[in-house]
Amino acid sequence: MRRGLGGRDVVRLCLVVLLLFVFACGETVVYHNLTEKDANEIVVALYNAGIEAVKKAEKLQNEVVWSVAVDKKYIQEARRILLEQNLPRKEEPGLCGIYKEKQIVPTPDEQKARFLCGVKGDIVNALKSIPEVADVSVVVNMPTPEEFAKDTEKRPTASVVVKVVPPPSGESVINESKIQQFVANAVEKLNPRDVSVVISYVSSPLQKKSVIGLGPTGTGVSTSNTPNSASGEMVKVMGINVSKESSARLKIYLAVFVFILIFLAGAMILNVIRTSKVRREIEALYSGSSGQLIGGSGEDRPRLEAGGEEKR
């Protein structure tokens, strides 16, 4: 008699099919061991280039690190973009990093470094409070006063790099002279002319999204040459907004998943039918054998001849 699929066989079959489905829809990790800030920068850079990327959290020695993964067919393009944009950016330790840990007896250099880090932090926090400012980097240099004064005394200097997102109106309140004056007021004996300022203007994320949305109507222009940036049109698949090119891939994944569910459901129904059939056969055999044991056969019983005596 042929035995049907057992419960363990169905579970194993489900695991095998799910593993095949996962590998078919697999992604490749572009970068490991990232901070969350670096992972966000990489995801945004790839998105602007037309490549969808996801960041994943990983636990490494009681510390949470991040990785970024993309579709397998875009892995080489993603690596090229990261190399061109020098991502993730490696930051060299400054005074605040070198003197991060406090010493029991601080040296004069350590005290001065901590003071400069405090001044730098105040300037950065104040400039970041302006809505148009996206990022700020400040370097302050304050010479140590000499015991014997000289005619040419060294003056403090500062350098500021500001990343600005211009408002929709196009009129920014941030300019070089205002930053020079602000930093000079924050540092003692600092002349505004000794403050070097570099202002970098970046496009607003909202403006970039609107341009991508207008591309298919013919009013927008796409300047990216990456493989996934040919169309920014969004379509709905089962109530989910996805890009037009990704919708085909999503439909294939959903079709495979539905086929797997139907196959597993059919296997389970077939297993139940076979189990019920085997159970009925066993019950029929058991009831037949029980009747023979209780009643016996008619040939084995003693017969009575005419006259009522038993024939021996």
CSV table of C-alpha atoms in Angstrom, one decimal:
chain,number,residue,atom,x,y,z
A,1,MET,CA,0.0,0.0,0.0
A,2,ARG,CA,1.4,3.4,-0.9
A,3,ARG,CA,1.8,5.8,2.0
A,4,GLY,CA,0.7,9.4,1.6
A,5,LEU,CA,2.7,12.5,2.4
A,6,GLY,CA,3.2,12.9,6.1
A,7,GLY,CA,3.2,16.2,8.1
A,8,ARG,CA,7.0,16.3,8.2
A,9,ASP,CA,7.2,15.8,4.5
A,10,VAL,CA,4.8,18.7,3.9
A,11,VAL,CA,6.9,20.9,6.2
A,12,ARG,CA,10.1,20.0,4.5
A,13,LEU,CA,8.6,20.6,1.1
A,14,CYS,CA,7.4,24.0,2.2
A,15,LEU,CA,10.9,25.0,3.5
A,16,VAL,CA,12.5,23.9,0.2
A,17,VAL,CA,10.1,25.8,-1.9
A,18,LEU,CA,10.4,28.9,0.3
A,19,LEU,CA,14.2,28.8,0.2
A,20,LEU,CA,14.1,28.5,-3.6
A,21,PHE,CA,11.7,31.5,-3.7
A,22,VAL,CA,14.0,33.6,-1.5
A,23,PHE,CA,17.1,32.8,-3.6
A,24,ALA,CA,15.2,33.6,-6.7
A,25,CYS,CA,14.3,37.1,-5.3
A,26,GLY,CA,17.7,37.5,-3.7
A,27,GLU,CA,19.6,40.7,-3.2
A,28,THR,CA,23.3,41.4,-3.1
A,29,VAL,CA,24.9,43.4,-0.3
A,30,VAL,CA,27.0,46.3,-1.6
A,31,TYR,CA,28.6,47.4,1.7
A,32,HIS,CA,28.9,46.0,5.2
A,33,ASN,CA,29.6,47.4,8.6
A,34,LEU,CA,28.3,50.9,8.0
A,35,THR,CA,27.0,53.5,10.4
A,36,GLU,CA,23.3,54.5,10.0
A,37,LYS,CA,24.3,57.9,8.6
A,38,ASP,CA,26.6,56.3,5.9
A,39,ALA,CA,23.9,53.7,5.0
A,40,ASN,CA,21.4,56.5,4.5
A,41,GLU,CA,23.8,58.5,2.3
A,42,ILE,CA,24.4,55.4,0.1
A,43,VAL,CA,20.7,54.6,-0.2
A,44,VAL,CA,19.9,58.2,-1.2
A,45,ALA,CA,22.8,58.3,-3.7
A,46,LEU,CA,21.7,55.1,-5.3
A,47,TYR,CA,18.1,56.3,-5.4
A,48,ASN,CA,19.1,59.5,-7.1
A,49,ALA,CA,20.9,57.4,-9.7
A,50,GLY,CA,17.8,55.3,-10.3
A,51,ILE,CA,18.7,52.2,-8.3
A,52,GLU,CA,16.5,50.9,-5.5
A,53,ALA,CA,18.5,50.0,-2.4
A,54,VAL,CA,17.5,48.8,1.1
A,55,LYS,CA,19.4,49.1,4.3
A,56,LYS,CA,19.5,46.3,6.9
A,57,ALA,CA,20.5,46.3,10.5
A,58,GLU,CA,23.0,43.7,11.7
A,59,LYS,CA,24.3,43.0,15.2
A,60,LEU,CA,28.1,42.6,15.5
A,61,GLN,CA,29.7,42.2,18.9
A,62,ASN,CA,26.9,43.9,20.8
A,63,GLU,CA,27.0,46.8,18.3
A,64,VAL,CA,24.4,47.6,15.7
A,65,VAL,CA,25.9,48.1,12.2
A,66,TRP,CA,24.2,48.5,8.9
A,67,SER,CA,24.5,47.1,5.4
A,68,VAL,CA,23.1,48.2,2.0
A,69,ALA,CA,21.7,45.7,-0.6
A,70,VAL,CA,20.5,46.1,-4.2
A,71,ASP,CA,19.1,43.8,-6.8
A,72,LYS,CA,21.7,41.4,-8.2
A,73,LYS,CA,21.6,42.8,-11.8
A,74,TYR,CA,22.4,46.3,-10.6
A,75,ILE,CA,25.3,45.4,-8.3
A,76,GLN,CA,28.1,46.5,-10.7
A,77,GLU,CA,26.4,49.8,-11.5
A,78,ALA,CA,25.9,50.4,-7.7
A,79,ARG,CA,29.6,49.8,-7.0
A,80,ARG,CA,30.6,52.2,-9.8
A,81,ILE,CA,28.4,54.9,-8.4
A,82,LEU,CA,29.7,54.5,-4.9
A,83,LEU,CA,33.3,54.7,-6.2
A,84,GLU,CA,32.6,57.8,-8.3
A,85,GLN,CA,31.0,59.6,-5.3
A,86,ASN,CA,33.5,58.3,-2.8
A,87,LEU,CA,30.9,56.6,-0.6
A,88,PRO,CA,31.1,55.8,2.2
A,89,ARG,CA,33.1,58.9,3.1
A,90,LYS,CA,36.0,58.2,5.5
A,91,GLU,CA,36.2,60.9,8.2
A,92,GLU,CA,39.6,61.5,9.7
A,93,PRO,CA,39.7,62.0,13.5
A,94,GLY,CA,40.0,65.6,14.5
A,95,LEU,CA,40.8,67.2,17.9
A,96,CYS,CA,37.5,66.0,19.3
A,97,GLY,CA,38.2,62.5,18.2
A,98,ILE,CA,41.8,62.4,19.4
A,99,TYR,CA,40.9,63.8,22.9
A,100,LYS,CA,37.7,61.9,23.1
A,101,GLU,CA,38.6,60.0,26.3
A,102,LYS,CA,39.3,62.1,29.4
A,103,GLN,CA,42.6,61.7,31.2
A,104,ILE,CA,43.0,61.7,35.0
A,105,VAL,CA,45.3,64.7,34.8
A,106,PRO,CA,44.6,66.6,31.6
A,107,THR,CA,47.4,68.3,29.8
A,108,PRO,CA,47.3,71.9,28.5
A,109,ASP,CA,46.9,70.7,25.0
A,110,GLU,CA,43.9,68.5,26.0
A,111,GLN,CA,42.3,71.4,27.8
A,112,LYS,CA,42.7,73.6,24.8
A,113,ALA,CA,41.4,70.9,22.4
A,114,ARG,CA,38.3,70.4,24.5
A,115,PHE,CA,37.7,74.1,24.6
A,116,LEU,CA,38.0,74.4,20.8
A,117,CYS,CA,35.6,71.4,20.4
A,118,GLY,CA,33.1,73.2,22.6
A,119,VAL,CA,33.3,76.4,20.6
A,120,LYS,CA,33.0,74.4,17.4
A,121,GLY,CA,29.9,72.6,18.7
A,122,ASP,CA,28.2,75.8,19.6
A,123,ILE,CA,28.8,77.3,16.2
A,124,VAL,CA,27.6,74.1,14.4
A,125,ASN,CA,24.5,73.7,16.5
A,126,ALA,CA,23.6,77.4,16.0
A,127,LEU,CA,24.0,77.3,12.2
A,128,LYS,CA,22.1,74.0,11.9
A,129,SER,CA,19.1,75.6,13.6
A,130,ILE,CA,18.6,77.7,10.4
A,131,PRO,CA,16.0,75.8,8.2
A,132,GLU,CA,18.0,76.2,5.0
A,133,VAL,CA,21.2,74.7,6.4
A,134,ALA,CA,21.6,71.0,5.7
A,135,ASP,CA,25.0,70.4,7.1
A,136,VAL,CA,27.9,72.4,8.7
A,137,SER,CA,31.6,71.7,9.3
A,138,VAL,CA,33.7,74.2,11.3
A,139,VAL,CA,37.4,74.4,12.1
A,140,VAL,CA,38.5,76.9,14.7
A,141,ASN,CA,42.2,77.8,15.4
A,142,MET,CA,43.1,79.9,18.4
A,143,PRO,CA,46.8,80.4,19.0
A,144,THR,CA,48.1,80.0,22.5
A,145,PRO,CA,48.9,83.4,24.0
A,146,GLU,CA,52.6,83.9,24.5
A,147,GLU,CA,54.1,85.1,27.8
A,148,PHE,CA,56.0,87.9,26.3
A,149,ALA,CA,53.8,90.0,24.0
A,150,LYS,CA,55.2,90.8,20.5
A,151,ASP,CA,54.3,93.5,18.0
A,152,THR,CA,52.9,90.9,15.6
A,153,GLU,CA,50.5,88.8,17.7
A,154,LYS,CA,49.0,85.7,16.1
A,155,ARG,CA,45.3,86.0,15.4
A,156,PRO,CA,42.6,83.3,15.6
A,157,THR,CA,41.2,82.0,12.4
A,158,ALA,CA,38.2,79.8,11.4
A,159,SER,CA,37.0,77.9,8.4
A,160,VAL,CA,33.4,77.0,7.7
A,161,VAL,CA,31.8,74.7,5.1
A,162,VAL,CA,28.0,75.0,4.8
A,163,LYS,CA,25.7,72.9,2.8
A,164,VAL,CA,22.5,74.9,2.0
A,165,VAL,CA,19.2,73.8,0.6
A,166,PRO,CA,17.8,76.9,-1.2
A,167,PRO,CA,14.1,77.7,-0.5
A,168,PRO,CA,11.4,77.4,-3.2
A,169,SER,CA,11.5,81.1,-3.6
A,170,GLY,CA,15.2,81.0,-4.5
A,171,GLU,CA,16.2,83.8,-2.1
A,172,SER,CA,18.5,82.4,0.5
A,173,VAL,CA,19.2,84.2,3.8
A,174,ILE,CA,22.6,82.5,3.9
A,175,ASN,CA,25.6,84.3,2.5
A,176,GLU,CA,29.3,84.6,3.1
A,177,SER,CA,29.3,87.9,5.0
A,178,LYS,CA,26.6,86.8,7.4
A,179,ILE,CA,28.4,83.6,8.2
A,180,GLN,CA,31.7,85.5,8.7
A,181,GLN,CA,30.1,87.9,11.1
A,182,PHE,CA,28.3,85.2,13.0
A,183,VAL,CA,31.5,83.1,13.5
A,184,ALA,CA,33.6,86.1,14.4
A,185,ASN,CA,31.1,87.0,17.2
A,186,ALA,CA,31.3,83.5,18.6
A,187,VAL,CA,35.1,83.4,18.9
A,188,GLU,CA,37.0,85.8,21.0
A,189,LYS,CA,39.3,88.3,19.1
A,190,LEU,CA,38.3,86.8,15.7
A,191,ASN,CA,38.2,89.2,12.8
A,192,PRO,CA,35.4,88.5,10.2
A,193,ARG,CA,38.0,88.8,7.5
A,194,ASP,CA,39.9,85.8,9.0
A,195,VAL,CA,36.9,83.5,8.5
A,196,SER,CA,37.0,81.4,5.3
A,197,VAL,CA,33.5,80.3,4.1
A,198,VAL,CA,32.6,77.7,1.5
A,199,ILE,CA,28.9,77.5,0.6
A,200,SER,CA,27.6,74.4,-1.3
A,201,TYR,CA,24.0,74.5,-2.6
A,202,VAL,CA,22.2,71.2,-3.0
A,203,SER,CA,18.8,70.5,-4.6
A,204,SER,CA,15.8,70.0,-2.5
A,205,PRO,CA,14.6,66.3,-2.3
A,206,LEU,CA,11.0,67.4,-2.8
A,207,GLN,CA,12.0,69.3,-6.0
A,208,LYS,CA,13.8,66.2,-7.3
A,209,LYS,CA,10.9,63.9,-6.7
A,210,SER,CA,8.5,66.3,-8.6
A,211,VAL,CA,10.8,66.3,-11.6
A,212,ILE,CA,10.9,62.5,-11.6
A,213,GLY,CA,7.2,62.4,-11.5
A,214,LEU,CA,6.8,64.9,-14.4
A,215,GLY,CA,9.3,63.0,-16.7
A,216,PRO,CA,6.8,60.6,-18.4
A,217,THR,CA,4.4,63.5,-19.3
A,218,GLY,CA,7.0,65.1,-21.5
A,219,THR,CA,7.5,68.2,-19.3
A,220,GLY,CA,10.5,66.9,-17.4
A,221,VAL,CA,14.0,65.9,-18.5
A,222,SER,CA,15.9,62.9,-17.2
A,223,THR,CA,19.6,63.4,-17.0
A,224,SER,CA,20.5,60.0,-15.5
A,225,ASN,CA,22.0,57.3,-17.7
A,226,THR,CA,21.6,54.5,-15.1
A,227,PRO,CA,19.6,51.4,-16.1
A,228,ASN,CA,16.6,52.0,-13.8
A,229,SER,CA,16.1,55.7,-14.6
A,230,ALA,CA,14.4,55.5,-17.9
A,231,SER,CA,11.0,56.1,-16.4
A,232,GLY,CA,9.9,57.6,-13.2
A,233,GLU,CA,6.2,56.7,-13.7
A,234,MET,CA,4.5,55.1,-10.6
A,235,VAL,CA,1.9,52.4,-11.0
A,236,LYS,CA,-0.2,50.6,-8.4
A,237,VAL,CA,0.1,46.8,-7.9
A,238,MET,CA,-2.4,45.5,-5.3
A,239,GLY,CA,-2.6,49.0,-3.8
A,240,ILE,CA,1.2,49.5,-3.5
A,241,ASN,CA,2.9,52.3,-5.4
A,242,VAL,CA,5.9,51.1,-7.3
A,243,SER,CA,7.9,52.2,-10.3
A,244,LYS,CA,6.8,51.0,-13.7
A,245,GLU,CA,9.9,48.8,-14.2
A,246,SER,CA,9.7,47.3,-10.7
A,247,SER,CA,6.0,46.5,-11.2
A,248,ALA,CA,6.8,43.7,-13.7
A,249,ARG,CA,9.3,42.2,-11.3
A,250,LEU,CA,6.8,42.4,-8.4
A,251,LYS,CA,4.1,40.8,-10.4
A,252,ILE,CA,6.4,37.9,-11.2
A,253,TYR,CA,7.3,37.4,-7.6
A,254,LEU,CA,3.6,37.5,-6.6
A,255,ALA,CA,2.7,35.0,-9.3
A,256,VAL,CA,5.4,32.6,-8.1
A,257,PHE,CA,4.3,33.1,-4.5
A,258,VAL,CA,0.6,32.4,-5.4
A,259,PHE,CA,1.6,29.3,-7.4
A,260,ILE,CA,3.6,28.0,-4.4
A,261,LEU,CA,0.6,28.5,-2.1
A,262,ILE,CA,-1.7,26.7,-4.5
A,263,PHE,CA,0.8,23.8,-4.9
A,264,LEU,CA,1.2,23.5,-1.1
A,265,ALA,CA,-2.6,23.7,-0.6
A,266,GLY,CA,-3.1,20.9,-3.2
A,267,ALA,CA,-0.5,18.8,-1.6
A,268,MET,CA,-2.1,19.1,1.8
A,269,ILE,CA,-5.6,18.3,0.5
A,270,LEU,CA,-4.2,15.3,-1.3
A,271,ASN,CA,-2.5,14.2,1.9
A,272,VAL,CA,-5.7,14.5,3.9
A,273,ILE,CA,-7.7,12.5,1.2
A,274,ARG,CA,-5.1,9.7,1.2
A,275,THR,CA,-5.0,9.6,5.0
A,276,SER,CA,-8.8,9.3,5.2
A,277,LYS,CA,-8.8,6.5,2.6
A,278,VAL,CA,-6.2,4.5,4.5
A,279,ARG,CA,-8.1,5.0,7.8
A,280,ARG,CA,-11.3,3.7,6.2
A,281,GLU,CA,-9.5,0.6,4.8
A,282,ILE,CA,-8.0,-0.1,8.2
A,283,GLU,CA,-11.4,0.3,10.0
A,284,ALA,CA,-13.0,-2.1,7.4
A,285,LEU,CA,-10.3,-4.7,7.9
A,286,TYR,CA,-10.6,-4.4,11.7
A,287,SER,CA,-14.4,-4.8,11.7
A,288,GLY,CA,-14.3,-7.8,9.4
A,289,SER,CA,-11.7,-9.7,11.5
A,290,SER,CA,-13.6,-8.9,14.7
A,291,GLY,CA,-16.9,-10.4,13.2
A,292,GLN,CA,-15.1,-13.7,12.3
A,293,LEU,CA,-13.6,-14.1,15.7
A,294,ILE,CA,-16.9,-13.6,17.5
A,295,GLY,CA,-19.4,-15.5,15.2
A,296,GLY,CA,-17.1,-18.1,13.6
A,297,SER,CA,-18.0,-19.9,10.4
A,298,GLY,CA,-21.2,-22.1,9.8
A,299,GLU,CA,-19.2,-25.1,8.7
A,300,ASP,CA,-17.4,-25.5,12.0
A,301,ARG,CA,-20.7,-25.7,14.0
A,302,PRO,CA,-22.1,-29.2,14.9
A,303,ARG,CA,-25.1,-30.3,12.9
A,304,LEU,CA,-28.4,-32.0,14.3
A,305,GLU,CA,-29.8,-35.0,12.5
A,306,ALA,CA,-33.5,-35.9,12.4
A,307,GLY,CA,-34.6,-37.0,15.8
A,308,GLY,CA,-32.8,-34.2,17.6
A,309,GLU,CA,-29.6,-36.0,18.3
A,310,GLU,CA,-26.3,-34.4,17.7
A,311,LYS,CA,-24.1,-36.1,15.1
A,312,ARG,CA,-20.7,-36.8,16.3
